[in-house]
């Protein structure tokens, strides 16, 4: 009975956690605010603490997760409607640099040292503070920045170019096998695929490792002969 009890708690707990997380929306780890992080830990803790306690039944797990989930759902809805509550619970964006000038008050309020700031910038591909015009610390702890124009990447608009937008790429052949779902999705036939590959000089599907296609660029194909198994990892 102990094993059945543990298994049922895990099963019902998993379903309950899945429902709660789906209701609260999809978020990446980098998008989690401190509040999001805390409620995620508590949700996991509810299930963890109940597994080996024989006094707690699967219904107790359902009840605890449901109550916690309802509270979180109410907070999520309320924070979307009321800005003051959202700022209180989830924080707000801090301006660390504006027009090249540091906001020392915000740096101190967020307990950021200069070297920590430099590390965060390097993770964004910026290796000198002289490049930064505006810098924002987001509620999730990540930084967003705007570079000075002279340090920013050159865009086609700056050169008065009008490049065409690329269309979606579709993977038609994956490791020697035709992706029939993609063919069906794009309303293409196997005969069309064979004819197009033959035009590219490929007669055997099994020899193709990877074949993608787009309306703008046509086919990009790699065969098993194009691989290199002699590549070694570098520490």
mmCIF file with all atom_site columns, C-alpha atoms in Angstrom:
data_model
loop_
_atom_site.group_PDB
_atom_site.id
_atom_site.type_symbol
_atom_site.label_atom_id
_atom_site.label_alt_id
_atom_site.label_comp_id
_atom_site.label_asym_id
_atom_site.label_entity_id
_atom_site.label_seq_id
_atom_site.pdbx_PDB_ins_code
_atom_site.Cartn_x
_atom_site.Cartn_y
_atom_site.Cartn_z
_atom_site.occupancy
_atom_site.B_iso_or_equiv
_atom_site.pdbx_formal_charge
_atom_site.auth_seq_id
_atom_site.auth_comp_id
_atom_site.auth_asym_id
_atom_site.auth_atom_id
_atom_site.pdbx_PDB_model_num
ATOM 1   C CA . UNK A 1 1   ? 0.000  0.000  0.000   1.00 0.00 ? 1   UNK A CA 1
ATOM 2   C CA . UNK A 1 2   ? 2.925  2.332  0.649   1.00 0.00 ? 2   UNK A CA 1
ATOM 3   C CA . UNK A 1 3   ? 4.101  2.069  -2.958  1.00 0.00 ? 3   UNK A CA 1
ATOM 4   C CA . UNK A 1 4   ? 0.570  2.596  -4.264  1.00 0.00 ? 4   UNK A CA 1
ATOM 5   C CA . UNK A 1 5   ? 0.204  5.643  -2.030  1.00 0.00 ? 5   UNK A CA 1
ATOM 6   C CA . UNK A 1 6   ? 3.496  7.169  -3.193  1.00 0.00 ? 6   UNK A CA 1
ATOM 7   C CA . UNK A 1 7   ? 2.723  6.423  -6.834  1.00 0.00 ? 7   UNK A CA 1
ATOM 8   C CA . UNK A 1 8   ? -0.750 7.947  -6.641  1.00 0.00 ? 8   UNK A CA 1
ATOM 9   C CA . UNK A 1 9   ? 0.629  11.095 -4.975  1.00 0.00 ? 9   UNK A CA 1
ATOM 10  C CA . UNK A 1 10  ? 3.229  11.468 -7.714  1.00 0.00 ? 10  UNK A CA 1
ATOM 11  C CA . UNK A 1 11  ? 0.626  10.929 -10.419 1.00 0.00 ? 11  UNK A CA 1
ATOM 12  C CA . UNK A 1 12  ? -2.005 13.288 -9.007  1.00 0.00 ? 12  UNK A CA 1
ATOM 13  C CA . UNK A 1 13  ? 0.667  15.793 -7.971  1.00 0.00 ? 13  UNK A CA 1
ATOM 14  C CA . UNK A 1 14  ? 2.114  15.810 -11.487 1.00 0.00 ? 14  UNK A CA 1
ATOM 15  C CA . UNK A 1 15  ? -1.309 16.405 -13.043 1.00 0.00 ? 15  UNK A CA 1
ATOM 16  C CA . UNK A 1 16  ? -2.050 19.204 -10.573 1.00 0.00 ? 16  UNK A CA 1
ATOM 17  C CA . UNK A 1 17  ? 1.322  20.904 -11.176 1.00 0.00 ? 17  UNK A CA 1
ATOM 18  C CA . UNK A 1 18  ? 0.854  20.592 -14.935 1.00 0.00 ? 18  UNK A CA 1
ATOM 19  C CA . UNK A 1 19  ? -2.575 22.242 -14.774 1.00 0.00 ? 19  UNK A CA 1
ATOM 20  C CA . UNK A 1 20  ? -1.319 25.081 -12.575 1.00 0.00 ? 20  UNK A CA 1
ATOM 21  C CA . UNK A 1 21  ? 1.732  25.828 -14.731 1.00 0.00 ? 21  UNK A CA 1
ATOM 22  C CA . UNK A 1 22  ? -0.389 25.788 -17.888 1.00 0.00 ? 22  UNK A CA 1
ATOM 23  C CA . UNK A 1 23  ? -2.881 28.211 -16.343 1.00 0.00 ? 23  UNK A CA 1
ATOM 24  C CA . UNK A 1 24  ? -0.113 30.587 -15.312 1.00 0.00 ? 24  UNK A CA 1
ATOM 25  C CA . UNK A 1 25  ? 1.363  30.691 -18.825 1.00 0.00 ? 25  UNK A CA 1
ATOM 26  C CA . UNK A 1 26  ? 4.623  29.735 -20.518 1.00 0.00 ? 26  UNK A CA 1
ATOM 27  C CA . UNK A 1 27  ? 7.788  31.389 -19.334 1.00 0.00 ? 27  UNK A CA 1
ATOM 28  C CA . UNK A 1 28  ? 11.467 30.749 -19.844 1.00 0.00 ? 28  UNK A CA 1
ATOM 29  C CA . UNK A 1 29  ? 13.795 30.658 -16.857 1.00 0.00 ? 29  UNK A CA 1
ATOM 30  C CA . UNK A 1 30  ? 15.245 34.025 -17.899 1.00 0.00 ? 30  UNK A CA 1
ATOM 31  C CA . UNK A 1 31  ? 11.744 35.544 -17.797 1.00 0.00 ? 31  UNK A CA 1
ATOM 32  C CA . UNK A 1 32  ? 10.987 34.474 -14.226 1.00 0.00 ? 32  UNK A CA 1
ATOM 33  C CA . UNK A 1 33  ? 10.774 37.255 -11.673 1.00 0.00 ? 33  UNK A CA 1
ATOM 34  C CA . UNK A 1 34  ? 11.793 36.616 -8.031  1.00 0.00 ? 34  UNK A CA 1
ATOM 35  C CA . UNK A 1 35  ? 8.094  36.165 -7.224  1.00 0.00 ? 35  UNK A CA 1
ATOM 36  C CA . UNK A 1 36  ? 7.692  33.592 -10.025 1.00 0.00 ? 36  UNK A CA 1
ATOM 37  C CA . UNK A 1 37  ? 10.772 31.754 -8.782  1.00 0.00 ? 37  UNK A CA 1
ATOM 38  C CA . UNK A 1 38  ? 9.454  31.561 -5.222  1.00 0.00 ? 38  UNK A CA 1
ATOM 39  C CA . UNK A 1 39  ? 6.015  30.225 -6.143  1.00 0.00 ? 39  UNK A CA 1
ATOM 40  C CA . UNK A 1 40  ? 7.631  27.622 -8.419  1.00 0.00 ? 40  UNK A CA 1
ATOM 41  C CA . UNK A 1 41  ? 9.780  26.391 -5.515  1.00 0.00 ? 41  UNK A CA 1
ATOM 42  C CA . UNK A 1 42  ? 6.746  26.237 -3.214  1.00 0.00 ? 42  UNK A CA 1
ATOM 43  C CA . UNK A 1 43  ? 4.764  24.223 -5.762  1.00 0.00 ? 43  UNK A CA 1
ATOM 44  C CA . UNK A 1 44  ? 7.577  21.689 -5.986  1.00 0.00 ? 44  UNK A CA 1
ATOM 45  C CA . UNK A 1 45  ? 7.970  21.694 -2.207  1.00 0.00 ? 45  UNK A CA 1
ATOM 46  C CA . UNK A 1 46  ? 4.300  20.851 -1.666  1.00 0.00 ? 46  UNK A CA 1
ATOM 47  C CA . UNK A 1 47  ? 4.691  17.695 -3.729  1.00 0.00 ? 47  UNK A CA 1
ATOM 48  C CA . UNK A 1 48  ? 8.102  16.802 -2.312  1.00 0.00 ? 48  UNK A CA 1
ATOM 49  C CA . UNK A 1 49  ? 7.071  17.065 1.336   1.00 0.00 ? 49  UNK A CA 1
ATOM 50  C CA . UNK A 1 50  ? 3.910  15.000 0.837   1.00 0.00 ? 50  UNK A CA 1
ATOM 51  C CA . UNK A 1 51  ? 5.358  11.991 -0.987  1.00 0.00 ? 51  UNK A CA 1
ATOM 52  C CA . UNK A 1 52  ? 6.744  10.070 1.999   1.00 0.00 ? 52  UNK A CA 1
ATOM 53  C CA . UNK A 1 53  ? 4.308  11.299 4.642   1.00 0.00 ? 53  UNK A CA 1
ATOM 54  C CA . UNK A 1 54  ? 1.709  8.564  5.138   1.00 0.00 ? 54  UNK A CA 1
ATOM 55  C CA . UNK A 1 55  ? -0.614 10.983 6.916   1.00 0.00 ? 55  UNK A CA 1
ATOM 56  C CA . UNK A 1 56  ? -1.028 12.971 3.702   1.00 0.00 ? 56  UNK A CA 1
ATOM 57  C CA . UNK A 1 57  ? -3.322 11.478 1.063   1.00 0.00 ? 57  UNK A CA 1
ATOM 58  C CA . UNK A 1 58  ? -3.358 12.191 -2.693  1.00 0.00 ? 58  UNK A CA 1
ATOM 59  C CA . UNK A 1 59  ? -6.475 14.315 -2.114  1.00 0.00 ? 59  UNK A CA 1
ATOM 60  C CA . UNK A 1 60  ? -4.509 16.464 0.317   1.00 0.00 ? 60  UNK A CA 1
ATOM 61  C CA . UNK A 1 61  ? -1.907 17.031 -2.409  1.00 0.00 ? 61  UNK A CA 1
ATOM 62  C CA . UNK A 1 62  ? -4.651 18.024 -4.853  1.00 0.00 ? 62  UNK A CA 1
ATOM 63  C CA . UNK A 1 63  ? -6.165 20.397 -2.303  1.00 0.00 ? 63  UNK A CA 1
ATOM 64  C CA . UNK A 1 64  ? -2.843 22.073 -1.417  1.00 0.00 ? 64  UNK A CA 1
ATOM 65  C CA . UNK A 1 65  ? -1.772 22.554 -5.037  1.00 0.00 ? 65  UNK A CA 1
ATOM 66  C CA . UNK A 1 66  ? -5.258 23.748 -6.031  1.00 0.00 ? 66  UNK A CA 1
ATOM 67  C CA . UNK A 1 67  ? -5.432 26.368 -3.264  1.00 0.00 ? 67  UNK A CA 1
ATOM 68  C CA . UNK A 1 68  ? -1.897 27.571 -4.045  1.00 0.00 ? 68  UNK A CA 1
ATOM 69  C CA . UNK A 1 69  ? -2.653 27.610 -7.765  1.00 0.00 ? 69  UNK A CA 1
ATOM 70  C CA . UNK A 1 70  ? -5.891 29.579 -7.334  1.00 0.00 ? 70  UNK A CA 1
ATOM 71  C CA . UNK A 1 71  ? -4.083 32.149 -5.180  1.00 0.00 ? 71  UNK A CA 1
ATOM 72  C CA . UNK A 1 72  ? -1.361 32.537 -7.796  1.00 0.00 ? 72  UNK A CA 1
ATOM 73  C CA . UNK A 1 73  ? -3.892 32.783 -10.607 1.00 0.00 ? 73  UNK A CA 1
ATOM 74  C CA . UNK A 1 74  ? -5.746 35.574 -8.769  1.00 0.00 ? 74  UNK A CA 1
ATOM 75  C CA . UNK A 1 75  ? -2.455 37.399 -8.187  1.00 0.00 ? 75  UNK A CA 1
ATOM 76  C CA . UNK A 1 76  ? -1.475 37.030 -11.862 1.00 0.00 ? 76  UNK A CA 1
ATOM 77  C CA . UNK A 1 77  ? -4.808 38.449 -13.055 1.00 0.00 ? 77  UNK A CA 1
ATOM 78  C CA . UNK A 1 78  ? -4.741 41.249 -10.473 1.00 0.00 ? 78  UNK A CA 1
ATOM 79  C CA . UNK A 1 79  ? -1.151 42.222 -11.324 1.00 0.00 ? 79  UNK A CA 1
ATOM 80  C CA . UNK A 1 80  ? -2.119 42.502 -14.987 1.00 0.00 ? 80  UNK A CA 1
ATOM 81  C CA . UNK A 1 81  ? -4.938 44.904 -14.126 1.00 0.00 ? 81  UNK A CA 1
ATOM 82  C CA . UNK A 1 82  ? -3.288 46.972 -11.412 1.00 0.00 ? 82  UNK A CA 1
ATOM 83  C CA . UNK A 1 83  ? 0.148  48.410 -12.104 1.00 0.00 ? 83  UNK A CA 1
ATOM 84  C CA . UNK A 1 84  ? 0.918  49.203 -8.460  1.00 0.00 ? 84  UNK A CA 1
ATOM 85  C CA . UNK A 1 85  ? 0.324  45.582 -7.453  1.00 0.00 ? 85  UNK A CA 1
ATOM 86  C CA . UNK A 1 86  ? 2.441  44.334 -10.360 1.00 0.00 ? 86  UNK A CA 1
ATOM 87  C CA . UNK A 1 87  ? 5.340  46.570 -9.354  1.00 0.00 ? 87  UNK A CA 1
ATOM 88  C CA . UNK A 1 88  ? 5.004  45.496 -5.713  1.00 0.00 ? 88  UNK A CA 1
ATOM 89  C CA . UNK A 1 89  ? 5.031  41.767 -6.477  1.00 0.00 ? 89  UNK A CA 1
ATOM 90  C CA . UNK A 1 90  ? 7.173  41.498 -9.590  1.00 0.00 ? 90  UNK A CA 1
ATOM 91  C CA . UNK A 1 91  ? 9.266  44.636 -9.597  1.00 0.00 ? 91  UNK A CA 1
ATOM 92  C CA . UNK A 1 92  ? 9.850  47.036 -12.454 1.00 0.00 ? 92  UNK A CA 1
ATOM 93  C CA . UNK A 1 93  ? 12.532 47.846 -14.988 1.00 0.00 ? 93  UNK A CA 1
ATOM 94  C CA . UNK A 1 94  ? 15.445 49.872 -13.612 1.00 0.00 ? 94  UNK A CA 1
ATOM 95  C CA . UNK A 1 95  ? 17.363 52.339 -15.780 1.00 0.00 ? 95  UNK A CA 1
ATOM 96  C CA . UNK A 1 96  ? 21.053 51.812 -14.999 1.00 0.00 ? 96  UNK A CA 1
ATOM 97  C CA . UNK A 1 97  ? 22.518 53.968 -17.778 1.00 0.00 ? 97  UNK A CA 1
ATOM 98  C CA . UNK A 1 98  ? 20.780 56.778 -19.651 1.00 0.00 ? 98  UNK A CA 1
ATOM 99  C CA . UNK A 1 99  ? 22.509 58.590 -22.509 1.00 0.00 ? 99  UNK A CA 1
ATOM 100 C CA . UNK A 1 100 ? 25.842 57.215 -21.308 1.00 0.00 ? 100 UNK A CA 1
ATOM 101 C CA . UNK A 1 101 ? 25.404 58.450 -17.721 1.00 0.00 ? 101 UNK A CA 1
ATOM 102 C CA . UNK A 1 102 ? 25.308 56.004 -14.801 1.00 0.00 ? 102 UNK A CA 1
ATOM 103 C CA . UNK A 1 103 ? 22.400 55.964 -12.378 1.00 0.00 ? 103 UNK A CA 1
ATOM 104 C CA . UNK A 1 104 ? 24.341 55.118 -9.207  1.00 0.00 ? 104 UNK A CA 1
ATOM 105 C CA . UNK A 1 105 ? 21.179 55.141 -7.103  1.00 0.00 ? 105 UNK A CA 1
ATOM 106 C CA . UNK A 1 106 ? 19.688 52.300 -9.145  1.00 0.00 ? 106 UNK A CA 1
ATOM 107 C CA . UNK A 1 107 ? 22.967 50.373 -9.165  1.00 0.00 ? 107 UNK A CA 1
ATOM 108 C CA . UNK A 1 108 ? 23.101 50.506 -5.379  1.00 0.00 ? 108 UNK A CA 1
ATOM 109 C CA . UNK A 1 109 ? 19.394 49.706 -5.005  1.00 0.00 ? 109 UNK A CA 1
ATOM 110 C CA . UNK A 1 110 ? 19.874 46.546 -7.071  1.00 0.00 ? 110 UNK A CA 1
ATOM 111 C CA . UNK A 1 111 ? 23.128 45.652 -5.244  1.00 0.00 ? 111 UNK A CA 1
ATOM 112 C CA . UNK A 1 112 ? 25.109 45.564 -8.484  1.00 0.00 ? 112 UNK A CA 1
ATOM 113 C CA . UNK A 1 113 ? 28.865 45.927 -8.527  1.00 0.00 ? 113 UNK A CA 1
ATOM 114 C CA . UNK A 1 114 ? 30.611 47.289 -11.589 1.00 0.00 ? 114 UNK A CA 1
ATOM 115 C CA . UNK A 1 115 ? 32.247 43.957 -12.412 1.00 0.00 ? 115 UNK A CA 1
ATOM 116 C CA . UNK A 1 116 ? 28.869 42.203 -12.212 1.00 0.00 ? 116 UNK A CA 1
ATOM 117 C CA . UNK A 1 117 ? 27.529 44.774 -14.650 1.00 0.00 ? 117 UNK A CA 1
ATOM 118 C CA . UNK A 1 118 ? 30.450 44.164 -17.010 1.00 0.00 ? 118 UNK A CA 1
ATOM 119 C CA . UNK A 1 119 ? 29.795 40.408 -16.914 1.00 0.00 ? 119 UNK A CA 1
ATOM 120 C CA . UNK A 1 120 ? 26.155 40.953 -17.812 1.00 0.00 ? 120 UNK A CA 1
ATOM 121 C CA . UNK A 1 121 ? 27.181 43.177 -20.704 1.00 0.00 ? 121 UNK A CA 1
ATOM 122 C CA . UNK A 1 122 ? 29.680 40.624 -22.005 1.00 0.00 ? 122 UNK A CA 1
ATOM 123 C CA . UNK A 1 123 ? 26.868 38.073 -22.083 1.00 0.00 ? 123 UNK A CA 1
ATOM 124 C CA . UNK A 1 124 ? 25.114 40.489 -24.451 1.00 0.00 ? 124 UNK A CA 1
ATOM 125 C CA . UNK A 1 125 ? 28.206 40.725 -26.655 1.00 0.00 ? 125 UNK A CA 1
ATOM 126 C CA . UNK A 1 126 ? 29.312 44.130 -25.338 1.00 0.00 ? 126 UNK A CA 1
ATOM 127 C CA . UNK A 1 127 ? 32.879 44.303 -24.043 1.00 0.00 ? 127 UNK A CA 1
ATOM 128 C CA . UNK A 1 128 ? 33.202 48.006 -23.258 1.00 0.00 ? 128 UNK A CA 1
ATOM 129 C CA . UNK A 1 129 ? 30.921 50.413 -21.430 1.00 0.00 ? 129 UNK A CA 1
ATOM 130 C CA . UNK A 1 130 ? 31.802 53.094 -23.972 1.00 0.00 ? 130 UNK A CA 1
ATOM 131 C CA . UNK A 1 131 ? 29.489 51.318 -26.432 1.00 0.00 ? 131 UNK A CA 1
ATOM 132 C CA . UNK A 1 132 ? 26.422 51.587 -24.165 1.00 0.00 ? 132 UNK A CA 1
ATOM 133 C CA . UNK A 1 133 ? 23.967 54.442 -24.598 1.00 0.00 ? 133 UNK A CA 1
ATOM 134 C CA . UNK A 1 134 ? 21.045 53.103 -22.525 1.00 0.00 ? 134 UNK A CA 1
ATOM 135 C CA . UNK A 1 135 ? 20.986 50.097 -20.200 1.00 0.00 ? 135 UNK A CA 1
ATOM 136 C CA . UNK A 1 136 ? 17.964 48.591 -18.458 1.00 0.00 ? 136 UNK A CA 1
ATOM 137 C CA . UNK A 1 137 ? 17.786 45.941 -15.739 1.00 0.00 ? 137 UNK A CA 1
ATOM 138 C CA . UNK A 1 138 ? 14.637 43.878 -16.288 1.00 0.00 ? 138 UNK A CA 1
ATOM 139 C CA . UNK A 1 139 ? 12.538 42.417 -13.418 1.00 0.00 ? 139 UNK A CA 1
ATOM 140 C CA . UNK A 1 140 ? 13.826 38.925 -14.246 1.00 0.00 ? 140 UNK A CA 1
ATOM 141 C CA . UNK A 1 141 ? 17.442 40.015 -13.724 1.00 0.00 ? 141 UNK A CA 1
ATOM 142 C CA . UNK A 1 142 ? 18.461 40.237 -17.381 1.00 0.00 ? 142 UNK A CA 1
ATOM 143 C CA . UNK A 1 143 ? 19.701 43.416 -19.055 1.00 0.00 ? 143 UNK A CA 1
ATOM 144 C CA . UNK A 1 144 ? 18.518 45.144 -22.215 1.00 0.00 ? 144 UNK A CA 1
ATOM 145 C CA . UNK A 1 145 ? 20.670 47.750 -23.907 1.00 0.00 ? 145 UNK A CA 1
ATOM 146 C CA . UNK A 1 146 ? 20.895 50.233 -26.725 1.00 0.00 ? 146 UNK A CA 1
ATOM 147 C CA . UNK A 1 147 ? 24.298 50.957 -28.207 1.00 0.00 ? 147 UNK A CA 1
ATOM 148 C CA . UNK A 1 148 ? 25.529 54.224 -29.609 1.00 0.00 ? 148 UNK A CA 1
ATOM 149 C CA . UNK A 1 149 ? 24.922 54.294 -33.344 1.00 0.00 ? 149 UNK A CA 1
ATOM 150 C CA . UNK A 1 150 ? 28.641 54.219 -34.155 1.00 0.00 ? 150 UNK A CA 1
ATOM 151 C CA . UNK A 1 151 ? 29.044 50.962 -32.230 1.00 0.00 ? 151 UNK A CA 1
ATOM 152 C CA . UNK A 1 152 ? 25.821 49.322 -33.387 1.00 0.00 ? 152 UNK A CA 1
ATOM 153 C CA . UNK A 1 153 ? 25.506 46.780 -36.168 1.00 0.00 ? 153 UNK A CA 1
ATOM 154 C CA . UNK A 1 154 ? 25.054 48.116 -39.685 1.00 0.00 ? 154 UNK A CA 1
ATOM 155 C CA . UNK A 1 155 ? 21.554 47.402 -40.976 1.00 0.00 ? 155 UNK A CA 1
ATOM 156 C CA . UNK A 1 156 ? 20.339 47.297 -44.593 1.00 0.00 ? 156 UNK A CA 1
ATOM 157 C CA . UNK A 1 157 ? 18.245 50.412 -43.901 1.00 0.00 ? 157 UNK A CA 1
ATOM 158 C CA . UNK A 1 158 ? 21.415 52.376 -43.080 1.00 0.00 ? 158 UNK A CA 1
ATOM 159 C CA . UNK A 1 159 ? 22.811 51.444 -46.494 1.00 0.00 ? 159 UNK A CA 1
ATOM 160 C CA . UNK A 1 160 ? 19.513 52.150 -48.273 1.00 0.00 ? 160 UNK A CA 1
ATOM 161 C CA . UNK A 1 161 ? 19.225 48.485 -49.223 1.00 0.00 ? 161 UNK A CA 1
ATOM 162 C CA . UNK A 1 162 ? 15.957 46.616 -49.536 1.00 0.00 ? 162 UNK A CA 1
ATOM 163 C CA . UNK A 1 163 ? 16.650 42.932 -48.986 1.00 0.00 ? 163 UNK A CA 1
ATOM 164 C CA . UNK A 1 164 ? 13.808 40.494 -49.488 1.00 0.00 ? 164 UNK A CA 1
ATOM 165 C CA . UNK A 1 165 ? 12.283 38.814 -46.465 1.00 0.00 ? 165 UNK A CA 1
ATOM 166 C CA . UNK A 1 166 ? 13.187 35.161 -46.152 1.00 0.00 ? 166 UNK A CA 1
ATOM 167 C CA . UNK A 1 167 ? 10.366 32.643 -46.074 1.00 0.00 ? 167 UNK A CA 1
ATOM 168 C CA . UNK A 1 168 ? 10.044 29.741 -43.641 1.00 0.00 ? 168 UNK A CA 1
ATOM 169 C CA . UNK A 1 169 ? 12.408 26.784 -44.053 1.00 0.00 ? 169 UNK A CA 1
ATOM 170 C CA . UNK A 1 170 ? 10.909 23.309 -44.169 1.00 0.00 ? 170 UNK A CA 1
ATOM 171 C CA . UNK A 1 171 ? 12.866 20.139 -43.395 1.00 0.00 ? 171 UNK A CA 1
ATOM 172 C CA . UNK A 1 172 ? 11.819 17.636 -46.075 1.00 0.00 ? 172 UNK A CA 1
ATOM 173 C CA . UNK A 1 173 ? 14.521 15.002 -45.542 1.00 0.00 ? 173 UNK A CA 1
ATOM 174 C CA . UNK A 1 174 ? 15.833 14.119 -42.096 1.00 0.00 ? 174 UNK A CA 1
ATOM 175 C CA . UNK A 1 175 ? 18.591 11.489 -41.780 1.00 0.00 ? 175 UNK A CA 1
ATOM 176 C CA . UNK A 1 176 ? 17.702 9.698  -45.002 1.00 0.00 ? 176 UNK A CA 1
ATOM 177 C CA . UNK A 1 177 ? 13.944 9.695  -44.463 1.00 0.00 ? 177 UNK A CA 1
ATOM 178 C CA . UNK A 1 178 ? 11.225 11.853 -45.975 1.00 0.00 ? 178 UNK A CA 1
ATOM 179 C CA . UNK A 1 179 ? 9.321  14.000 -43.487 1.00 0.00 ? 179 UNK A CA 1
ATOM 180 C CA . UNK A 1 180 ? 5.808  13.176 -44.652 1.00 0.00 ? 180 UNK A CA 1
ATOM 181 C CA . UNK A 1 181 ? 4.142  15.452 -42.099 1.00 0.00 ? 181 UNK A CA 1
ATOM 182 C CA . UNK A 1 182 ? 5.971  18.462 -43.540 1.00 0.00 ? 182 UNK A CA 1
ATOM 183 C CA . UNK A 1 183 ? 5.085  17.407 -47.073 1.00 0.00 ? 183 UNK A CA 1
ATOM 184 C CA . UNK A 1 184 ? 1.449  17.224 -46.078 1.00 0.00 ? 184 UNK A CA 1
ATOM 185 C CA . UNK A 1 185 ? 1.612  20.561 -44.230 1.00 0.00 ? 185 UNK A CA 1
ATOM 186 C CA . UNK A 1 186 ? 3.118  22.345 -47.249 1.00 0.00 ? 186 UNK A CA 1
ATOM 187 C CA . UNK A 1 187 ? 0.787  20.565 -49.685 1.00 0.00 ? 187 UNK A CA 1
ATOM 188 C CA . UNK A 1 188 ? 3.664  18.941 -51.573 1.00 0.00 ? 188 UNK A CA 1
ATOM 189 C CA . UNK A 1 189 ? 3.908  15.401 -52.946 1.00 0.00 ? 189 UNK A CA 1
ATOM 190 C CA . UNK A 1 190 ? 6.690  12.841 -52.843 1.00 0.00 ? 190 UNK A CA 1
ATOM 191 C CA . UNK A 1 191 ? 6.880  13.049 -56.632 1.00 0.00 ? 191 UNK A CA 1
ATOM 192 C CA . UNK A 1 192 ? 7.544  16.795 -56.377 1.00 0.00 ? 192 UNK A CA 1
ATOM 193 C CA . UNK A 1 193 ? 10.281 16.166 -53.819 1.00 0.00 ? 193 UNK A CA 1
ATOM 194 C CA . UNK A 1 194 ? 11.956 13.455 -55.917 1.00 0.00 ? 194 UNK A CA 1
ATOM 195 C CA . UNK A 1 195 ? 11.879 15.685 -59.009 1.00 0.00 ? 195 UNK A CA 1
ATOM 196 C CA . UNK A 1 196 ? 13.342 18.667 -57.143 1.00 0.00 ? 196 UNK A CA 1
ATOM 197 C CA . UNK A 1 197 ? 16.119 16.592 -55.568 1.00 0.00 ? 197 UNK A CA 1
ATOM 198 C CA . UNK A 1 198 ? 16.925 15.101 -58.963 1.00 0.00 ? 198 UNK A CA 1
ATOM 199 C CA . UNK A 1 199 ? 17.319 18.624 -60.360 1.00 0.00 ? 199 UNK A CA 1
ATOM 200 C CA . UNK A 1 200 ? 19.841 19.247 -57.564 1.00 0.00 ? 200 UNK A CA 1
ATOM 201 C CA . UNK A 1 201 ? 21.757 16.111 -58.550 1.00 0.00 ? 201 UNK A CA 1
ATOM 202 C CA . UNK A 1 202 ? 20.570 13.764 -55.802 1.00 0.00 ? 202 UNK A CA 1
ATOM 203 C CA . UNK A 1 203 ? 19.084 10.445 -56.846 1.00 0.00 ? 203 UNK A CA 1
ATOM 204 C CA . UNK A 1 204 ? 18.928 8.584  -53.526 1.00 0.00 ? 204 UNK A CA 1
ATOM 205 C CA . UNK A 1 205 ? 17.059 9.854  -50.481 1.00 0.00 ? 205 UNK A CA 1
ATOM 206 C CA . UNK A 1 206 ? 18.957 7.515  -48.141 1.00 0.00 ? 206 UNK A CA 1
ATOM 207 C CA . UNK A 1 207 ? 22.227 9.323  -48.859 1.00 0.00 ? 207 UNK A CA 1
ATOM 208 C CA . UNK A 1 208 ? 20.833 12.683 -47.740 1.00 0.00 ? 208 UNK A CA 1
ATOM 209 C CA . UNK A 1 209 ? 21.426 13.659 -44.129 1.00 0.00 ? 209 UNK A CA 1
ATOM 210 C CA . UNK A 1 210 ? 19.558 16.945 -44.218 1.00 0.00 ? 210 UNK A CA 1
ATOM 211 C CA . UNK A 1 211 ? 17.486 18.718 -46.869 1.00 0.00 ? 211 UNK A CA 1
ATOM 212 C CA . UNK A 1 212 ? 15.614 21.937 -46.162 1.00 0.00 ? 212 UNK A CA 1
ATOM 213 C CA . UNK A 1 213 ? 13.701 24.110 -48.605 1.00 0.00 ? 213 UNK A CA 1
ATOM 214 C CA . UNK A 1 214 ? 12.257 27.610 -48.692 1.00 0.00 ? 214 UNK A CA 1
ATOM 215 C CA . UNK A 1 215 ? 10.399 29.659 -51.295 1.00 0.00 ? 215 UNK A CA 1
ATOM 216 C CA . UNK A 1 216 ? 13.117 32.311 -51.413 1.00 0.00 ? 216 UNK A CA 1
ATOM 217 C CA . UNK A 1 217 ? 16.301 30.209 -51.300 1.00 0.00 ? 217 UNK A CA 1
ATOM 218 C CA . UNK A 1 218 ? 15.298 26.814 -52.611 1.00 0.00 ? 218 UNK A CA 1
ATOM 219 C CA . UNK A 1 219 ? 17.078 23.712 -51.294 1.00 0.00 ? 219 UNK A CA 1
ATOM 220 C CA . UNK A 1 220 ? 19.983 23.451 -48.870 1.00 0.00 ? 220 UNK A CA 1
ATOM 221 C CA . UNK A 1 221 ? 21.241 19.874 -48.762 1.00 0.00 ? 221 UNK A CA 1
ATOM 222 C CA . UNK A 1 222 ? 23.871 17.990 -46.791 1.00 0.00 ? 222 UNK A CA 1
ATOM 223 C CA . UNK A 1 223 ? 24.702 14.342 -47.428 1.00 0.00 ? 223 UNK A CA 1
ATOM 224 C CA . UNK A 1 224 ? 26.356 11.789 -45.182 1.00 0.00 ? 224 UNK A CA 1
ATOM 225 C CA . UNK A 1 225 ? 29.483 12.267 -47.304 1.00 0.00 ? 225 UNK A CA 1
ATOM 226 C CA . UNK A 1 226 ? 29.642 15.888 -46.101 1.00 0.00 ? 226 UNK A CA 1
ATOM 227 C CA . UNK A 1 227 ? 30.085 14.920 -42.440 1.00 0.00 ? 227 UNK A CA 1
ATOM 228 C CA . UNK A 1 228 ? 33.373 14.874 -40.550 1.00 0.00 ? 228 UNK A CA 1
ATOM 229 C CA . UNK A 1 229 ? 33.671 12.437 -37.642 1.00 0.00 ? 229 UNK A CA 1
ATOM 230 C CA . UNK A 1 230 ? 37.283 13.472 -36.952 1.00 0.00 ? 230 UNK A CA 1
ATOM 231 C CA . UNK A 1 231 ? 36.279 16.735 -35.287 1.00 0.00 ? 231 UNK A CA 1
ATOM 232 C CA . UNK A 1 232 ? 37.276 16.684 -31.631 1.00 0.00 ? 232 UNK A CA 1
ATOM 233 C CA . UNK A 1 233 ? 35.990 18.675 -28.689 1.00 0.00 ? 233 UNK A CA 1
ATOM 234 C CA . UNK A 1 234 ? 38.096 21.564 -27.453 1.00 0.00 ? 234 UNK A CA 1
ATOM 235 C CA . UNK A 1 235 ? 38.312 22.152 -23.691 1.00 0.00 ? 235 UNK A CA 1
#
